[in-house]
Coordinates of C-alpha atoms in Angstrom, one line a residue:
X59 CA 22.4 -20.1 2.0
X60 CA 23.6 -21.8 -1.0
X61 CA 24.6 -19.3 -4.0
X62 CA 22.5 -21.0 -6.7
X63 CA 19.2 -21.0 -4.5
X64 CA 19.1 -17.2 -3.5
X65 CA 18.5 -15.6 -6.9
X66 CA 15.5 -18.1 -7.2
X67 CA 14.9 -17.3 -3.6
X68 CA 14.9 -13.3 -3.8
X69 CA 12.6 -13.5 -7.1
X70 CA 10.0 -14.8 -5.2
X71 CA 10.6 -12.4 -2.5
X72 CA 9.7 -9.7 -5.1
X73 CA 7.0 -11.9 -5.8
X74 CA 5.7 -11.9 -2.4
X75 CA 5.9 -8.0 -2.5
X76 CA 3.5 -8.2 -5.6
X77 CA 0.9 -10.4 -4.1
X78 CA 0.8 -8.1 -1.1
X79 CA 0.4 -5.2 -3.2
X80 CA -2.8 -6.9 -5.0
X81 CA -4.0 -7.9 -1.4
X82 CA -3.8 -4.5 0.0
X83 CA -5.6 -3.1 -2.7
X84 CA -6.5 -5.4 -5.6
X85 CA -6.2 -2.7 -8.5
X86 CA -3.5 -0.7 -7.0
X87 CA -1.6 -0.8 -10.9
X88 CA -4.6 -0.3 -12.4
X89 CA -5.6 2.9 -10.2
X90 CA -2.2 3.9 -10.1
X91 CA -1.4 4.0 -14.0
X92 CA -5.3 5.5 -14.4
X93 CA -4.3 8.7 -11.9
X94 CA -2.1 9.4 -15.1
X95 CA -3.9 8.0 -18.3
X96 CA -7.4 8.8 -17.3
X97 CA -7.5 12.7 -18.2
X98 CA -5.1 11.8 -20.9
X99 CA -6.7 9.1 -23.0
X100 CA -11.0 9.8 -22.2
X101 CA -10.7 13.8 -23.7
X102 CA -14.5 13.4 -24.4
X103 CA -15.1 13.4 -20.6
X104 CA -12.5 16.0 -19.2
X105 CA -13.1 19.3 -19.6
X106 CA -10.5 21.8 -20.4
X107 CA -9.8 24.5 -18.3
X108 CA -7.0 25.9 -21.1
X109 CA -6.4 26.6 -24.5
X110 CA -3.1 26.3 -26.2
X111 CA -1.3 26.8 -29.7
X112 CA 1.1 24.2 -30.3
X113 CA 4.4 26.2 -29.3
X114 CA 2.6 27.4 -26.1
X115 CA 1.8 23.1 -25.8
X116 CA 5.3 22.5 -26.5
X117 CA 6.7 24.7 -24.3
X118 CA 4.6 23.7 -21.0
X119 CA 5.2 20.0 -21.7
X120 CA 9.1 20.1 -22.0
X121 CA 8.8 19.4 -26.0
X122 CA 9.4 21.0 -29.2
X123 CA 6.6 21.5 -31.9
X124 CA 8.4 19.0 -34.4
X125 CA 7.6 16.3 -31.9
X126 CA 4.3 17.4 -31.1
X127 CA 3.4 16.5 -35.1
X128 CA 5.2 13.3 -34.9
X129 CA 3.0 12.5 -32.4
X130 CA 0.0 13.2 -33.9
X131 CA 0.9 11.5 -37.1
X132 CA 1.4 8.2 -35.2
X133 CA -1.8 8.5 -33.4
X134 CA -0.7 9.0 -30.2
X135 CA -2.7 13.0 -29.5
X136 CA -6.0 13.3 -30.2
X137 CA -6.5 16.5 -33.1
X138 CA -6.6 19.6 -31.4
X139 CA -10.0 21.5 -32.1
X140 CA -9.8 24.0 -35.2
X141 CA -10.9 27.4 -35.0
X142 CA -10.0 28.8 -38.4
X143 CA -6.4 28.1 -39.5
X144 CA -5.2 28.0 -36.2
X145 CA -5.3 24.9 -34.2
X146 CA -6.0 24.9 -30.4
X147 CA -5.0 22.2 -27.9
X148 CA -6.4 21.5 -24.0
X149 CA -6.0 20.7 -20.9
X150 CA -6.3 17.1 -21.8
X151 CA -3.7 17.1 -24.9
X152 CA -1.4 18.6 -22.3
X153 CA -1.5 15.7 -19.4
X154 CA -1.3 13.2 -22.6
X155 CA 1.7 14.7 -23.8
X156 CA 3.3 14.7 -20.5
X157 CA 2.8 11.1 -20.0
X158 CA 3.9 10.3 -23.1
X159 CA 6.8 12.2 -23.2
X160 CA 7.5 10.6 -19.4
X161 CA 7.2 7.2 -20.9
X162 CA 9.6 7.7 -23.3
X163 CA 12.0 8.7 -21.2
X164 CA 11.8 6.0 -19.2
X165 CA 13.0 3.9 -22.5
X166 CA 9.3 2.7 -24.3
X167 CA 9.5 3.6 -27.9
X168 CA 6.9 5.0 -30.1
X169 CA 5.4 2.2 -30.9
X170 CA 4.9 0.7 -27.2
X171 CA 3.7 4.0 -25.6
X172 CA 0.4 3.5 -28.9
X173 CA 0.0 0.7 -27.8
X174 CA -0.5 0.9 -24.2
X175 CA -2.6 4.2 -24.8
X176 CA -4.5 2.5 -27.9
X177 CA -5.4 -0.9 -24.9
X178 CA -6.2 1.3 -22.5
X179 CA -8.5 3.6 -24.3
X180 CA -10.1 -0.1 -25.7
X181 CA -10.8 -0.9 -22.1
X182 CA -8.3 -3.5 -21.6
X183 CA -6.6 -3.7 -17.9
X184 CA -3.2 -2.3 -17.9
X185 CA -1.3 -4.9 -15.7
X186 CA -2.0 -7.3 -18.6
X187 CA -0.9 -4.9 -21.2
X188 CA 2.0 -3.8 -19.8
X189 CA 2.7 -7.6 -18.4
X190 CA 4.2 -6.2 -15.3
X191 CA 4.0 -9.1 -12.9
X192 CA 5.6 -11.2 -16.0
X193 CA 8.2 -8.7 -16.6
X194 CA 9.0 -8.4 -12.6
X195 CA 8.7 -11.9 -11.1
X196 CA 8.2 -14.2 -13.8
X197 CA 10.8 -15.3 -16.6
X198 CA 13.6 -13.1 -17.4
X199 CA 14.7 -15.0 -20.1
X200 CA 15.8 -13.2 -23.1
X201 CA 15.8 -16.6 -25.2
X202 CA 12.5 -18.8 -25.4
X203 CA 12.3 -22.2 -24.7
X204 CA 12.0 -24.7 -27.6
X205 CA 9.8 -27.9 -27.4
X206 CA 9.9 -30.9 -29.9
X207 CA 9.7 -34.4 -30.0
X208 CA 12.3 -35.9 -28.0
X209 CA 14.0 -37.9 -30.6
X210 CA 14.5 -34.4 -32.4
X211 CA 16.2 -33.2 -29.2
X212 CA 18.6 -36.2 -28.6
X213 CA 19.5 -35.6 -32.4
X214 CA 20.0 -31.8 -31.5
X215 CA 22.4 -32.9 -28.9
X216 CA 24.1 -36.0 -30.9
X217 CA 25.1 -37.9 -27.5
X218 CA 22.8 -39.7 -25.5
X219 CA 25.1 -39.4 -22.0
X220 CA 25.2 -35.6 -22.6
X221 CA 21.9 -35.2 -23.0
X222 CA 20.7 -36.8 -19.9
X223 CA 23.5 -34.3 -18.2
X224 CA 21.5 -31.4 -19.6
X225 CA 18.1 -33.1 -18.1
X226 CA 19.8 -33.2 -15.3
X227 CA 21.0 -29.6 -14.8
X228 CA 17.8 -28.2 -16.4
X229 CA 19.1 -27.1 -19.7
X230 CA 16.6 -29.3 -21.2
X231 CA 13.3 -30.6 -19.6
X232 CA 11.6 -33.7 -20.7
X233 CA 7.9 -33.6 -20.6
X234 CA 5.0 -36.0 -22.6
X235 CA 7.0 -37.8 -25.0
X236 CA 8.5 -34.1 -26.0
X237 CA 12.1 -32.2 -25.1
X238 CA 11.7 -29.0 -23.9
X239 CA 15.0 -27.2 -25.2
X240 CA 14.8 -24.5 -22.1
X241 CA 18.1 -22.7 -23.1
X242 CA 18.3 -23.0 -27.6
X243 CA 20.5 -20.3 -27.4
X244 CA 23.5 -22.3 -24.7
X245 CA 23.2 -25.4 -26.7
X246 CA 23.5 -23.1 -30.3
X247 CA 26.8 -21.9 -28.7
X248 CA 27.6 -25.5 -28.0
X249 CA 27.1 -27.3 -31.0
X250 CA 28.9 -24.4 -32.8
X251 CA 32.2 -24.9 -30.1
X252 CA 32.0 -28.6 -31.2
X253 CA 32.6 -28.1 -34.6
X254 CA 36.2 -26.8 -33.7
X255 CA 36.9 -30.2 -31.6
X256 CA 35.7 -29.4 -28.3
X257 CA 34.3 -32.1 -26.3
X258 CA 30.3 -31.5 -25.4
X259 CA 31.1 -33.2 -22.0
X260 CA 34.1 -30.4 -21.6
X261 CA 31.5 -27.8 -23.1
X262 CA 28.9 -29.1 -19.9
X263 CA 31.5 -28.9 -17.6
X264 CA 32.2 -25.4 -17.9
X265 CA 28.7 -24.5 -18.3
X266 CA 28.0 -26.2 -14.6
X267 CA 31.3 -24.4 -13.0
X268 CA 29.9 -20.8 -14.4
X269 CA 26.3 -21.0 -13.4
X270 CA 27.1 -21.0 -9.4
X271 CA 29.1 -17.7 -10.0
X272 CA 26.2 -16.2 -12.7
X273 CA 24.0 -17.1 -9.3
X274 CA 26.2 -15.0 -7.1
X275 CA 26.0 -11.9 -9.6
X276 CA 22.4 -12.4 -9.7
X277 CA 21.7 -13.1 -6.2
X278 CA 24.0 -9.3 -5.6
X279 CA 21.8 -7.7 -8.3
X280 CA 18.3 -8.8 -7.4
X281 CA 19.0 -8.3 -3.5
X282 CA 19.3 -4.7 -4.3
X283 CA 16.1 -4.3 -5.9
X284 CA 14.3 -6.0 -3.3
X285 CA 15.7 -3.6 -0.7
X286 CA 14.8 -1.1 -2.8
X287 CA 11.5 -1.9 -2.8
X288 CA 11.5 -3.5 1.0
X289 CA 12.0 0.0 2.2
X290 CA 8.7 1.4 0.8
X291 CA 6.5 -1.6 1.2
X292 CA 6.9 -3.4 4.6
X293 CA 5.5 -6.1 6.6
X294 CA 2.1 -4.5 8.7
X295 CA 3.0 -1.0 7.3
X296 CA -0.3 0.3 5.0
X297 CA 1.0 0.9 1.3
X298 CA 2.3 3.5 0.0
X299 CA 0.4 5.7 -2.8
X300 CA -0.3 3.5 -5.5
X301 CA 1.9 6.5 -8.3
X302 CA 4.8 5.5 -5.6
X303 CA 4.2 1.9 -6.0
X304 CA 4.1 1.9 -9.3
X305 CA 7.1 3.9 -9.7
X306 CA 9.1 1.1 -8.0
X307 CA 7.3 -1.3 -10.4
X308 CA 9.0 1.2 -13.1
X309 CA 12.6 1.3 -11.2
X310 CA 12.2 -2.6 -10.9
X311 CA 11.4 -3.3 -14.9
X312 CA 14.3 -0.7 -15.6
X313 CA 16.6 -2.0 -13.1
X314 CA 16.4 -5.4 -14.3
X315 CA 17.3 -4.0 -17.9
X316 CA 20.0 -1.9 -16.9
X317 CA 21.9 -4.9 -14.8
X318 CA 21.3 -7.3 -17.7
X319 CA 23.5 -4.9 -20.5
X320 CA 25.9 -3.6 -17.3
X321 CA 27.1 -7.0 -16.8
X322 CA 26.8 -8.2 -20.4
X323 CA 29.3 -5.7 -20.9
X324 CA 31.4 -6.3 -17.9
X325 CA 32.1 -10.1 -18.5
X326 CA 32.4 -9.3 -22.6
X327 CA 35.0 -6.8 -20.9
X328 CA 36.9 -9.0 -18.9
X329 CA 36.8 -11.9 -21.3
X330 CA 38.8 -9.5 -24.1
X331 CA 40.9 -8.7 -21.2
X332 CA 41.6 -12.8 -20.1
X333 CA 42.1 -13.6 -23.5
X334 CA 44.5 -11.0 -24.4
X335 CA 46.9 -12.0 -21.2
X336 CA 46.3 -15.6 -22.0
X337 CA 47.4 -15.2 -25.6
X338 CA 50.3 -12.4 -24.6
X339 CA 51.4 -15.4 -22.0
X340 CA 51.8 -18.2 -25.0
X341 CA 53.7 -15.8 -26.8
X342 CA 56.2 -15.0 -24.3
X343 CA 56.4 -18.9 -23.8
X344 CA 56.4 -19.7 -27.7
X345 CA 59.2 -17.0 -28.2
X346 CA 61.4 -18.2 -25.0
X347 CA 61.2 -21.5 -26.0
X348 CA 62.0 -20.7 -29.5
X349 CA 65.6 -18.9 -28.4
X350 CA 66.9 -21.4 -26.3
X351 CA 66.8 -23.8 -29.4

């Protein structure tokens, strides 16, 4: 199989994996994320079967006090019911505080894990709050495509042959009379290069030599988290719990973040490294040619 094709080809595997999911049971994110917000977010309908002041709270949920009033200020725990000076907390406040103390951990700040709980207690459906099908098998794209009238984006470019090269490799997209910048960010860095003599058709060429190996990386990366998620979900096999499934849809998001900043900072790693044997290798030859004059 070709390198460039198998990323594009394992992304919809995971894709495939998603739609099964939402055959085999249509609200399987839904039920899953509600077996842990339900108690947590409805405390008119669950009844406690505890009472707690807040150092006894802090202590069974993992936390400290301090962070147990942060919370509160930002909304995110219900008040706790008063009885004189001292302030009580339940059963409910509890399973709250343990989810969102889980979802911190697992890298949402503050002001995400209020707004999940503040959609979900507003009836809106999870998957489309937390965009998980988007944030799994759609675009991964850090950057976001630009679209404007196509004159704007041959003038962006400033070379008519070079920008039917980036048509052609789907760095830009042509559609209705408009130019669909798809990577602003690539062509920023080029028009940047050119301003210190490089070529744009040099600039192209390198761009169209890297991609096939940014494939390979990608295609290594994304096979391991489908085999990841192959081994829990397979073909004619009922699905697992739907927590289990979406704690793989957790791993998956988190996985994909991970790989992004491991291999950001491998290649930014091995560039400093290349460029300080390329430059160490013109010295030598500067220097040698320099004494034999």
């Amino acid at each position: 199989m070709p390198a460039a094709k198998q990323p594009r080809q394992q992304a919809g595997a995971i894709s495939q994996i998603l739609r099964r999911v939402r055959r085999g049971s249509r609200d399987v994110i839904d039920s899953a994320v509600s077996q842990l917000f339900d108690a947590a977010v409805h405390p008119d309908g669950v009844a406690a079967s505890g009472e707690y002041r807040i150092d006894e709270l802090a202590q069974l949920a993992g936390t400290t006090t301090r962070n147990i009033r942060v919370y509160r200020d930002r909304g995110l725990l219900h008040p706790p019911l008063r009885v004189g000076r001292i302030a009580l907390f339940n059963d409910t406040h509890l399973t709250r505080l343990r989810l969102i103390t889980s979802m911190l951990d697992r890298g949402y700040n503050i002001a995400h894990v209020h707004e999940m709980l503040s959609a979900w207690e507003q009836g809106k459906d999870i998957g489309d709050v937390l965009g998980l099908e988007d944030a799994i098998a759609g675009s991964w794209a850090t950057e976001k495509s630009q679209r404007m009238p196509l004159a704007d984006g041959k003038r962006l470019i400033d070379d008519d042959a070079a920008f039917d090269r980036l048509v052609g490799n789907g760095v830009i997209k042509l559609d209705d009379g408009d130019a669909i910048i798809v990577r602003p960010k690539l062509i920023e860095a080029f028009n940047e290069i050119r301003q210190y003599g490089v070529g744009i058709d040099t600039l192209i060429d390198i761009h169209e030599q890297v991609v096939p190996h940014l494939d390979e990386i990608s295609a290594i990366l994304v096979r391991a988290g489908v085999d990841q998620v192959a081994e829990k979900i397979k073909p004619g096999a009922s699905l697992p719990a739907d927590t289990e499934v979406a704690e793989l849809i957790t791993m998956l998001v988190r996985f994909r973040t991970q790989a992004v900043a491991a291999v950001s900072a491998t290649l930014a790693s091995s560039i400093e490294s290349t460029i300080e044997s390329v430059v160490s290798e013109m010295l030598t030859e500067y220097v040698e040619k320099a004494a034999e004059q």
